[in-house]
PDB file of C-alpha atoms in Angstrom:
ATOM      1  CA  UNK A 239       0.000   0.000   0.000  1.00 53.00           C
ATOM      2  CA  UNK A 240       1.198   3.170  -0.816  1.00 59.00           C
ATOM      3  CA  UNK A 241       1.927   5.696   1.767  1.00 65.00           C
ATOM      4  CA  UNK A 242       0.273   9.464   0.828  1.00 60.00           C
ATOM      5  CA  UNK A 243       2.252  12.484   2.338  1.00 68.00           C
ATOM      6  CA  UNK A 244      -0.374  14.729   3.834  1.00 71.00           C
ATOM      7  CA  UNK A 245      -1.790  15.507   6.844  1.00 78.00           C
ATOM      8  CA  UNK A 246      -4.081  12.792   9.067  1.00 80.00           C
ATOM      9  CA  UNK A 247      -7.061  13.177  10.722  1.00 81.00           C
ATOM     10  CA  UNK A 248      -7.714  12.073  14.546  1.00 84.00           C
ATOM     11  CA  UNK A 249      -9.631   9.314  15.775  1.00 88.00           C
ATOM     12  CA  UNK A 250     -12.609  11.551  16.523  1.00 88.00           C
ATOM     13  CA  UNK A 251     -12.633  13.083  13.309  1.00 86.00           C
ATOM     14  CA  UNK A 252     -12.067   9.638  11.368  1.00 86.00           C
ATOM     15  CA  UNK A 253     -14.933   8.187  13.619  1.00 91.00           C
ATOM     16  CA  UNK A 254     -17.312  10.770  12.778  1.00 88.00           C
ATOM     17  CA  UNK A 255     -16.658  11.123   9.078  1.00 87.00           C
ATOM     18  CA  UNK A 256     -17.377   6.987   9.395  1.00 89.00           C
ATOM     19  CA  UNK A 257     -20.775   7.353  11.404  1.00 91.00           C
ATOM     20  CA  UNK A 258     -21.866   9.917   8.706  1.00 90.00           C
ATOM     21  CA  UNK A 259     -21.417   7.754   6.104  1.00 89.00           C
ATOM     22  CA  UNK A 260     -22.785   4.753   7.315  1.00 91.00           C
ATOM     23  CA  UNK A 261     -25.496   7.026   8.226  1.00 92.00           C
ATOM     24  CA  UNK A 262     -25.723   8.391   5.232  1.00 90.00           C
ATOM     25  CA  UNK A 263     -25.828   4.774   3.481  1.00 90.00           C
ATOM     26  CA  UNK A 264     -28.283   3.843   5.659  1.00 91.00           C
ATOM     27  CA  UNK A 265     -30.531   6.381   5.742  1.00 91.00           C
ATOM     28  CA  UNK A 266     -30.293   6.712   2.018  1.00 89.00           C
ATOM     29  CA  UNK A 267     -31.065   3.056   1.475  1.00 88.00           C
ATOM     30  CA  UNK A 268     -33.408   1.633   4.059  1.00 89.00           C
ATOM     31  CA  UNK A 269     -35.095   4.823   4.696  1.00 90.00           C
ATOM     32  CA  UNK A 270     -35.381   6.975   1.528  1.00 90.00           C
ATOM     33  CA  UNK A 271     -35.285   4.063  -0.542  1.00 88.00           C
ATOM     34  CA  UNK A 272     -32.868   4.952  -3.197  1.00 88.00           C
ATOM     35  CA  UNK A 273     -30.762   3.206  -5.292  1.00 89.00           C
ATOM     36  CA  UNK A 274     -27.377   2.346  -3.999  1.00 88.00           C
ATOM     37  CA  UNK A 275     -25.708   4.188  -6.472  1.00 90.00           C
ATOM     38  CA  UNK A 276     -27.022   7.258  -5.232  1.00 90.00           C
ATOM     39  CA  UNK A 277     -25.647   6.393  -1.798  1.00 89.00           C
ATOM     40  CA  UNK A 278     -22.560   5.586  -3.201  1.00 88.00           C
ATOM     41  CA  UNK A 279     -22.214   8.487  -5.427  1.00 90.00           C
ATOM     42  CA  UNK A 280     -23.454  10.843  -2.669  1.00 90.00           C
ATOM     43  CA  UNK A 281     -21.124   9.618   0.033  1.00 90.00           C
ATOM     44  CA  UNK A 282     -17.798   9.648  -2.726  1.00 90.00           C
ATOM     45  CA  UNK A 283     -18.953  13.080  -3.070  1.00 92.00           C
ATOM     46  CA  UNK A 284     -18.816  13.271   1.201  1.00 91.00           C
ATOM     47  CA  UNK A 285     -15.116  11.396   0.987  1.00 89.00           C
ATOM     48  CA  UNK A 286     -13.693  14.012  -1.519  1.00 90.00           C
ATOM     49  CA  UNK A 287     -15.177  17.261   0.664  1.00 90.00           C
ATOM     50  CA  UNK A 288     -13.600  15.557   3.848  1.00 89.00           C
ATOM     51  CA  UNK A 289     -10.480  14.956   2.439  1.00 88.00           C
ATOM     52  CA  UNK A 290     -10.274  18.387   0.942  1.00 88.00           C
ATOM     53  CA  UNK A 291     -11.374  19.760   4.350  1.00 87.00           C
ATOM     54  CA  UNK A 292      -8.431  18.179   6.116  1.00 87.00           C
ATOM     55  CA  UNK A 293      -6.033  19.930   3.704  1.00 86.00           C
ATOM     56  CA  UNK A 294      -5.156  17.051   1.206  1.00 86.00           C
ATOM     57  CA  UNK A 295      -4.957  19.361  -2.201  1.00 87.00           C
ATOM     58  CA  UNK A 296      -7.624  17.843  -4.836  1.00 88.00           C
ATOM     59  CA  UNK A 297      -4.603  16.544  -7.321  1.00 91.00           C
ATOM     60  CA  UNK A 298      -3.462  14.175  -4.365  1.00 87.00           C
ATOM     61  CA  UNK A 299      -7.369  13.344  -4.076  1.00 88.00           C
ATOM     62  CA  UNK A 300      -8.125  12.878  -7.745  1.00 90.00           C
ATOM     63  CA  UNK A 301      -4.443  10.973  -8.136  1.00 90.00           C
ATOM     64  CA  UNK A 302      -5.840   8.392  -4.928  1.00 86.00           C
ATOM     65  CA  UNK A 303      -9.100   8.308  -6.516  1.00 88.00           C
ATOM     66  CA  UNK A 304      -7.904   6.782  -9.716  1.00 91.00           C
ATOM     67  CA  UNK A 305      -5.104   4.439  -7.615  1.00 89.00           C
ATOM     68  CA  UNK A 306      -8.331   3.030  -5.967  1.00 86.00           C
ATOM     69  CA  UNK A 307      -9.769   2.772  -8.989  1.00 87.00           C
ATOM     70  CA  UNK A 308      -6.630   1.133 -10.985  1.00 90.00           C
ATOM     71  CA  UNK A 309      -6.421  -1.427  -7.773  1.00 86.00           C
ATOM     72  CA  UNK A 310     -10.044  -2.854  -8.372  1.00 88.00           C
ATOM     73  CA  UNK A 311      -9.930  -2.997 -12.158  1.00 91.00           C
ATOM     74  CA  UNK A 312      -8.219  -6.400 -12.937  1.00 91.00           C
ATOM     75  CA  UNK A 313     -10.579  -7.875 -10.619  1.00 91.00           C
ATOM     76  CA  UNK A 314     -13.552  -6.211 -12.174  1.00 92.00           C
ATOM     77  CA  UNK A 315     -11.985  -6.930 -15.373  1.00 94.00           C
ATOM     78  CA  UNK A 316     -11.951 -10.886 -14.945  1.00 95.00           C
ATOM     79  CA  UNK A 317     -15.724 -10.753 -13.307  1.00 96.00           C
ATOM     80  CA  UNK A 318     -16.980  -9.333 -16.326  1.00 96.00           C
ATOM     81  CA  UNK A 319     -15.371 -12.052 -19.129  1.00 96.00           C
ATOM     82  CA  UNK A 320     -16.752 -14.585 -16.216  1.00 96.00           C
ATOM     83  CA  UNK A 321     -20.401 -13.418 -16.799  1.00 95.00           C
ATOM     84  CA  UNK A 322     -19.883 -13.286 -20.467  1.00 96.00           C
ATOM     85  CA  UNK A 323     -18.479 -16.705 -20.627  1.00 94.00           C
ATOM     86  CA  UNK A 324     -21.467 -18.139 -18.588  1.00 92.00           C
ATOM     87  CA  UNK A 325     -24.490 -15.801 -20.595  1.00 93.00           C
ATOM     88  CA  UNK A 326     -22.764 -17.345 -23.477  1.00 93.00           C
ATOM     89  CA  UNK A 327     -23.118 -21.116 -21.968  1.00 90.00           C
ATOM     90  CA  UNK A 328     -26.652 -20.478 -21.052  1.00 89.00           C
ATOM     91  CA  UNK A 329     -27.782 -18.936 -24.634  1.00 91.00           C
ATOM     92  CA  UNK A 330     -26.089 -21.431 -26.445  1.00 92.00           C
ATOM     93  CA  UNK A 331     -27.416 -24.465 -24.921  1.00 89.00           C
ATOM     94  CA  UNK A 332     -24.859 -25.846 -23.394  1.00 90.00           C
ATOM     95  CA  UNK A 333     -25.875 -25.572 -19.451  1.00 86.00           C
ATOM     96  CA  UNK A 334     -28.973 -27.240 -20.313  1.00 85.00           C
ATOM     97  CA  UNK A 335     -27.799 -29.929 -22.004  1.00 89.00           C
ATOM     98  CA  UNK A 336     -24.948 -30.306 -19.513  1.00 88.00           C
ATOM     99  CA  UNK A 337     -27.760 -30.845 -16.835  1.00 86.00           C
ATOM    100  CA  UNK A 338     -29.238 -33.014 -18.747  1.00 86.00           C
ATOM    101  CA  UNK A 339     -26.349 -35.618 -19.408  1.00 86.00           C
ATOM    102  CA  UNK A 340     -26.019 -35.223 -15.483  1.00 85.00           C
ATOM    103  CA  UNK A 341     -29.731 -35.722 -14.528  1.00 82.00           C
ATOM    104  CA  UNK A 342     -29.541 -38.737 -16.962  1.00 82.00           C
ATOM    105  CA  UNK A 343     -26.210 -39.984 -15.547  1.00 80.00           C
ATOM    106  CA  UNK A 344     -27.773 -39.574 -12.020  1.00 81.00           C
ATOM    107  CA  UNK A 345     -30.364 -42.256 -11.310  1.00 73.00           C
ATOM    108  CA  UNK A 346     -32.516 -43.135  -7.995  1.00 73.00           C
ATOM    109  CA  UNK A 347     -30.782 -47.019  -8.128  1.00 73.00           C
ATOM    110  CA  UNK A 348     -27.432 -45.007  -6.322  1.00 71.00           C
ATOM    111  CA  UNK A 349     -29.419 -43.499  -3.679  1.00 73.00           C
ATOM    112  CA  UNK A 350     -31.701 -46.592  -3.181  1.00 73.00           C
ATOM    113  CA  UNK A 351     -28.156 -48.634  -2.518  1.00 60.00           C
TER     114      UNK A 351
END
């Protein structure tokens, strides 16, 4: 992990910037009933102010930001050519008919033994 040169902010102030997100998410979600990207959007937005506030400059933000982003990206990466793979299977035929062969290979006679 890479360290960031900038100031850091006490417990109390790390604790409450926490509540008010999770408060935030909460109320947002359970309450309001809005989409979780709206949440998640709003409290980013929440993130960025804080850090700003605590006297990070916004090019060390926006360079963090996109480190974030570039650590999540192979992952997201190989879960999307996993759910293409598998929408591909299921249009195609082939997970049926694999089930098939399976339910036909499975018979009651090797549970009844």
């Amino acid at each position: 992990m890479e360290k960031h040169d900038g100031p850091v902010p006490s417990m109390i102030k790390a604790f409450g910037a926490l509540s008010v997100l999770a408060a935030v998410l909460i109320v947002g979600n359970l309450i309001l009933d809005l989409p979780e990207q709206f949440s998640l959007l709003f409290t980013s937005v929440l993130r960025c102010i804080f850090a700003v506030g605590l006297g990070h400059q916004w090019k060390s933000v926006e360079k963090m930001i996109l480190n974030g982003l570039n650590a999540g990206l192979f992952a997201m990466l190989i879960n999307s050519m996993i759910g293409i793979l598998i929408a591909a299977l299921c249009a195609s035929g082939t997970m049926p008919y694999i089930m098939c062969l399976g339910l036909r290979f499975i018979s009651p006679r090797f549970f009844n033994a």
